[in-house]
CSV table of N, CA and C in Angstrom, one decimal:
chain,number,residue,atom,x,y,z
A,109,UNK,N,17.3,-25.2,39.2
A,109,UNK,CA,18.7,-24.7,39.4
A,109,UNK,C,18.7,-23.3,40.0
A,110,UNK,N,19.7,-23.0,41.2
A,110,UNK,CA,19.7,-22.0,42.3
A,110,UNK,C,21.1,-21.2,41.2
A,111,UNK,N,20.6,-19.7,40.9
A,111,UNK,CA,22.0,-19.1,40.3
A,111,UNK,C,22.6,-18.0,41.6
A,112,UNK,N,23.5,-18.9,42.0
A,112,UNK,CA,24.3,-17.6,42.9
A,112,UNK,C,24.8,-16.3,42.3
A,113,UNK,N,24.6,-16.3,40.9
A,113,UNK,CA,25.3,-14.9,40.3
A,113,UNK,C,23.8,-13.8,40.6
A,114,UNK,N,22.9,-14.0,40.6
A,114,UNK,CA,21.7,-13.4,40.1
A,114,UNK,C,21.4,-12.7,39.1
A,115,UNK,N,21.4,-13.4,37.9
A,115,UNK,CA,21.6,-12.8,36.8
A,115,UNK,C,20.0,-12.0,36.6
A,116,UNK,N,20.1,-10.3,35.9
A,116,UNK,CA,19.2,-10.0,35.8
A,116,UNK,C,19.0,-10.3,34.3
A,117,UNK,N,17.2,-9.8,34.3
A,117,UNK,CA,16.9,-10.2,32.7
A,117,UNK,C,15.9,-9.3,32.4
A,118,UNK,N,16.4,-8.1,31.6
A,118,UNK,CA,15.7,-7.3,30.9
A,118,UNK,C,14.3,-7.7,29.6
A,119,UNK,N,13.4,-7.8,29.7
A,119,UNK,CA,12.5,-8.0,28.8
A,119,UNK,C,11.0,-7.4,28.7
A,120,UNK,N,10.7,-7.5,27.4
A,120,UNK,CA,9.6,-6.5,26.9
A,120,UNK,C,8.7,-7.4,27.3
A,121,UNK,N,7.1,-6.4,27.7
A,121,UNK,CA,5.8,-6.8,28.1
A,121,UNK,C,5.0,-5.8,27.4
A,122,UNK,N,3.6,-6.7,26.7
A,122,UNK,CA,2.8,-5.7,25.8
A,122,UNK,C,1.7,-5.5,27.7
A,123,UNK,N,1.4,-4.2,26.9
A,123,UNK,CA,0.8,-3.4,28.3
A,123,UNK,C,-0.1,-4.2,29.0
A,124,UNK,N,-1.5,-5.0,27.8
A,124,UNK,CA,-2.2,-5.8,28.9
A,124,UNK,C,-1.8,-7.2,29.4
A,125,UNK,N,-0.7,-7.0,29.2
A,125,UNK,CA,0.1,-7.9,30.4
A,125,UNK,C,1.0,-7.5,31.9
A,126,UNK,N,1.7,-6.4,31.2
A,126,UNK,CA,2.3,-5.2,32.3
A,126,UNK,C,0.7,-5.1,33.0
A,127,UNK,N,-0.1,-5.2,32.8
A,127,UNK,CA,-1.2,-4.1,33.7
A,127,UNK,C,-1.5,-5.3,34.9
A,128,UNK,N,-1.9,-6.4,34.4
A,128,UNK,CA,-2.0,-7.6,35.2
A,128,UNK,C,-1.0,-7.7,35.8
A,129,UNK,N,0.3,-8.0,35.9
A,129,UNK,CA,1.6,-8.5,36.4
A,129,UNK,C,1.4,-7.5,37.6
A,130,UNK,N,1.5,-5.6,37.2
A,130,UNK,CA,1.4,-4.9,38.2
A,130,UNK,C,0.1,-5.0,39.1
A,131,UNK,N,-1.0,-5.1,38.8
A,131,UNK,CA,-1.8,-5.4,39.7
A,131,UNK,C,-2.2,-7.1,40.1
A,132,UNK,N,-1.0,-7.7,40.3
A,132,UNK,CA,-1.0,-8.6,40.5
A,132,UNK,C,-2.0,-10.1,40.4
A,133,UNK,N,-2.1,-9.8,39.2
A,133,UNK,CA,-3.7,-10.9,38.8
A,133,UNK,C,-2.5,-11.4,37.9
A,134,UNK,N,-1.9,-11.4,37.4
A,134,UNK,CA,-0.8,-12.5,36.3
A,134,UNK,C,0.8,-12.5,37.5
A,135,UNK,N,1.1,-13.2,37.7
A,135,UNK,CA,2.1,-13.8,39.0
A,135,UNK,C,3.3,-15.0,38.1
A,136,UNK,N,3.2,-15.1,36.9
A,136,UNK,CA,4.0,-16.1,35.7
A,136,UNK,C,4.1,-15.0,34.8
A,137,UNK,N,5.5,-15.9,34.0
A,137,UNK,CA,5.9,-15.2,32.7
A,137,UNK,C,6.0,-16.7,32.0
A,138,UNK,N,5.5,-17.0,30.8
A,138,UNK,CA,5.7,-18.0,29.6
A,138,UNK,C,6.4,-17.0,28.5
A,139,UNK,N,8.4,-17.9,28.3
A,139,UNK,CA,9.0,-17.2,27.7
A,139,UNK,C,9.3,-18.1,27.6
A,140,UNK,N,10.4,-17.5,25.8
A,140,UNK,CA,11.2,-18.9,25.4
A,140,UNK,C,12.1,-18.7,26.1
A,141,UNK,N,12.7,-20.0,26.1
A,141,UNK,CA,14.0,-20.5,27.1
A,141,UNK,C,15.1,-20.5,26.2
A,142,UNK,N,15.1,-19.1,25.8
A,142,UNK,CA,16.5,-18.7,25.0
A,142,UNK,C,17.8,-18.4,26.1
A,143,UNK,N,17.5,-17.9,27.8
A,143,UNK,CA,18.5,-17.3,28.6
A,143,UNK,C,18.4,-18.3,29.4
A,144,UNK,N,19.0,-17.9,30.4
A,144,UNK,CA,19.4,-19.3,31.3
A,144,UNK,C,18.8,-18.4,32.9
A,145,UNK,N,17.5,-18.8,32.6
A,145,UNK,CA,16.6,-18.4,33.6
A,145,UNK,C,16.6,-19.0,35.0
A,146,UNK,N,17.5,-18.7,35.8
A,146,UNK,CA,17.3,-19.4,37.6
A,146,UNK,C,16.3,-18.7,38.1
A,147,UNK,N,16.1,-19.8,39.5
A,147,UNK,CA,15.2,-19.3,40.8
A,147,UNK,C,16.1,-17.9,41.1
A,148,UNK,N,15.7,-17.3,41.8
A,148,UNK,CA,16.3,-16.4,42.0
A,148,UNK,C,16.5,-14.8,41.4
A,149,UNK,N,16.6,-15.0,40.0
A,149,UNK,CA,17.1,-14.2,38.7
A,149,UNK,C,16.2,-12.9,39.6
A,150,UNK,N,16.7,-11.9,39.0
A,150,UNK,CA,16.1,-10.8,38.8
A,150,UNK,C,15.4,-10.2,37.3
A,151,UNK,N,14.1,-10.0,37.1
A,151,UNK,CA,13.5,-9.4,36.3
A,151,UNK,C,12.7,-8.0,36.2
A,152,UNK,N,13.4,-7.2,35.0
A,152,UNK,CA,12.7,-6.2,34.7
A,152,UNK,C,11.6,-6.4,33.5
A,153,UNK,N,10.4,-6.2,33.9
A,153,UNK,CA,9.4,-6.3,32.3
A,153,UNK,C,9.5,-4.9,32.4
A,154,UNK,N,9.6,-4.6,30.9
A,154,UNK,CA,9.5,-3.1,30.5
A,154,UNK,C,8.5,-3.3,29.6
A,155,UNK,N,7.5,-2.5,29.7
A,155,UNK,CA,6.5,-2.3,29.3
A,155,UNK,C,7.0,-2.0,27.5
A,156,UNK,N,5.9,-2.5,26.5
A,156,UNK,CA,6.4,-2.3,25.0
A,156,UNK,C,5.0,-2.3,24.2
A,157,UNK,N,4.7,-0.6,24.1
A,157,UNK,CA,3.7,-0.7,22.9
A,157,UNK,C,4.1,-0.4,21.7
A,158,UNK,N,3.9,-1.3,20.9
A,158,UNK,CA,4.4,-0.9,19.7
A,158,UNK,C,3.8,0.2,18.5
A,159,UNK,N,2.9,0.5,19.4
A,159,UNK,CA,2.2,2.1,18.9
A,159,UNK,C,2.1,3.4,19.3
A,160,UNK,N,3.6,3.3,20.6
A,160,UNK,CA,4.0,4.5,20.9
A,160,UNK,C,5.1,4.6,20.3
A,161,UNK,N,5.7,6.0,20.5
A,161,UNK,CA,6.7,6.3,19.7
A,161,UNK,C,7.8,6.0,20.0
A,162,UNK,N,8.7,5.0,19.7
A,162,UNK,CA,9.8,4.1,20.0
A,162,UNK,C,9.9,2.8,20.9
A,163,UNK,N,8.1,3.0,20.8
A,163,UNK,CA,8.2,1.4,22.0
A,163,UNK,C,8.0,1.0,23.1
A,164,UNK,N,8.6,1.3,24.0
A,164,UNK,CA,9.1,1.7,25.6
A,164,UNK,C,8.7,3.0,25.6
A,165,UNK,N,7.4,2.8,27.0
A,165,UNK,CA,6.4,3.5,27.3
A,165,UNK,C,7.5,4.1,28.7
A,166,UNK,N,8.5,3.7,29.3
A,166,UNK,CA,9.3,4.1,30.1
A,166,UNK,C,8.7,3.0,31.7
A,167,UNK,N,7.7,2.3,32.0
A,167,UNK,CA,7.2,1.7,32.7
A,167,UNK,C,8.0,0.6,32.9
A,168,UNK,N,8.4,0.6,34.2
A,168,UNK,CA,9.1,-1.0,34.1
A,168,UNK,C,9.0,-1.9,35.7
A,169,UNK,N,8.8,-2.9,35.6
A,169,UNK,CA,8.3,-3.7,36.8
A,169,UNK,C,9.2,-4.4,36.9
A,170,UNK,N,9.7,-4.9,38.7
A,170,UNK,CA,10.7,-5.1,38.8
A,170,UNK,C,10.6,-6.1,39.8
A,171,UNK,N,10.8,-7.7,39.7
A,171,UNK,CA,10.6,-8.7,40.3
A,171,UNK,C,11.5,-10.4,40.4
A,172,UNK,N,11.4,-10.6,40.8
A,172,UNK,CA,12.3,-12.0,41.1
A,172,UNK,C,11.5,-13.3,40.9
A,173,UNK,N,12.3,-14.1,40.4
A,173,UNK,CA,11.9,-15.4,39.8
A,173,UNK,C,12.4,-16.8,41.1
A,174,UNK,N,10.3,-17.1,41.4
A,174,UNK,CA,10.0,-17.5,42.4
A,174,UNK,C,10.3,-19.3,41.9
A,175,UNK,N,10.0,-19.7,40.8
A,175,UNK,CA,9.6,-20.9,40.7
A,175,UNK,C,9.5,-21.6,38.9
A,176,UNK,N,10.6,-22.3,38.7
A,176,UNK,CA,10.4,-22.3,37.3
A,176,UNK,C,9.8,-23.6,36.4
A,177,UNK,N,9.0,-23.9,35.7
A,177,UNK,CA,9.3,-25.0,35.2
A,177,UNK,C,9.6,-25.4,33.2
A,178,UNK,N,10.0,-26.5,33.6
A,178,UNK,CA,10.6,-26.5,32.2
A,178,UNK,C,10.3,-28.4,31.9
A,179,UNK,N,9.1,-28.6,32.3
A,179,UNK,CA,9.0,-29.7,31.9
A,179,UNK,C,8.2,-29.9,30.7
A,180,UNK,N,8.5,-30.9,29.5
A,180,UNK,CA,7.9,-30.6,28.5
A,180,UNK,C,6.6,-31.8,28.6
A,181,UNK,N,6.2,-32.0,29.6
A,181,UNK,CA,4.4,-32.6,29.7
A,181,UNK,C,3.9,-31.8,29.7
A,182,UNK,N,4.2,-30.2,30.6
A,182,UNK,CA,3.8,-29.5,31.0
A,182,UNK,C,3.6,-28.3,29.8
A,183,UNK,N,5.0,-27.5,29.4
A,183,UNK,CA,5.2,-27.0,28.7
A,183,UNK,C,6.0,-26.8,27.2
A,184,UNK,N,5.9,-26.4,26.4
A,184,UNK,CA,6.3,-26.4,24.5
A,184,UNK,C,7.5,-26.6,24.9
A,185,UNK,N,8.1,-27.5,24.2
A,185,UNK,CA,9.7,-27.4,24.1
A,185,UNK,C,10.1,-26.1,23.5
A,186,UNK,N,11.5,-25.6,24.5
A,186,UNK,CA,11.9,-24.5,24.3
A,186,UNK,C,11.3,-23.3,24.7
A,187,UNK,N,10.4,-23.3,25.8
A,187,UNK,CA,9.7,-22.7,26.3
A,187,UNK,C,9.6,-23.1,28.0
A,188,UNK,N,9.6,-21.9,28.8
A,188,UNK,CA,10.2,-21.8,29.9
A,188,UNK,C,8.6,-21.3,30.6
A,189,UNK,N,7.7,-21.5,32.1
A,189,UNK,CA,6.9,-20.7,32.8
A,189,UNK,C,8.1,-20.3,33.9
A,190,UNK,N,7.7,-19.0,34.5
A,190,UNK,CA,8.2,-18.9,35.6
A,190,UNK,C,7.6,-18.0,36.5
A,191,UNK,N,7.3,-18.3,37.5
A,191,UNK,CA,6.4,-17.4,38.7
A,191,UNK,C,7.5,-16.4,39.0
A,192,UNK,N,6.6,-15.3,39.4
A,192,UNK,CA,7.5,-14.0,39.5
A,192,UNK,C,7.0,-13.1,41.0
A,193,UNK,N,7.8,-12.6,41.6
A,193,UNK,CA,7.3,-11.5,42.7
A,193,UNK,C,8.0,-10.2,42.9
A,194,UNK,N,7.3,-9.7,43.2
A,194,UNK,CA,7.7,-7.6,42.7
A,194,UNK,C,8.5,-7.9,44.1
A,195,UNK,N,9.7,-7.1,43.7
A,195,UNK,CA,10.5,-6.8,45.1
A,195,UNK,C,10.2,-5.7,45.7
C-alpha cells in the first residue's frame, strides 16, 4: 500500500541498533504492526537508552520506508519488516 499522506512515524531504537541503521549495516526495522506503516512513510528512530537520564539520548535518524512486508509465512502475526533509507 502507497500512502499519499506520508505519514511520519516517530519511534524508539536501543543504541546498538541506532549504531547499525546509522552506519548502514541494519537497512530493516521489525516492528509491531500497531500503525499503519506505507511505502513511502517517513521515519524518525530516536535513539533510547534506558540508562541515560530520561531516555532519549537526543540522537535521531531520519529515513523513509523503502519496502514492507507483512506476510505471515514470512513474518509473526502482528508484526511488520520494513526496509528503510536515510534521506
Amino acid at each position: 500500500i502507497i500512502n499519499n499522506k506520508n505519514m511520519t512515524h516517530d519511534l524508539k531504537i536501543l543504541p546498538k541498533f541506532y549504531m547499525a541503521v546509522v552506519e548502514r549495516r541494519k537497512t530493516f526495522e521489525v516492528r509491531k504492526d500497531d500503525r499503519f506503516y506505507c511505502k513511502n512513510d517517513l521515519v524518525n528512530l530516536h535513539e533510547y537508552d534506558p540508562n541515560y537520564p530520561g531516555g532519549y539520548t537526543g540522537r535521531v535518524w531520519r529515513g523513509r520506508i523503502t519496502y514492507i512486508l507483512r506476510d505471515t509465512a514470512y513474518v509473526r502475526k502482528g508484526y511488520v519488516i520494513f526496509s528503510i533509507e536515510e534521506l
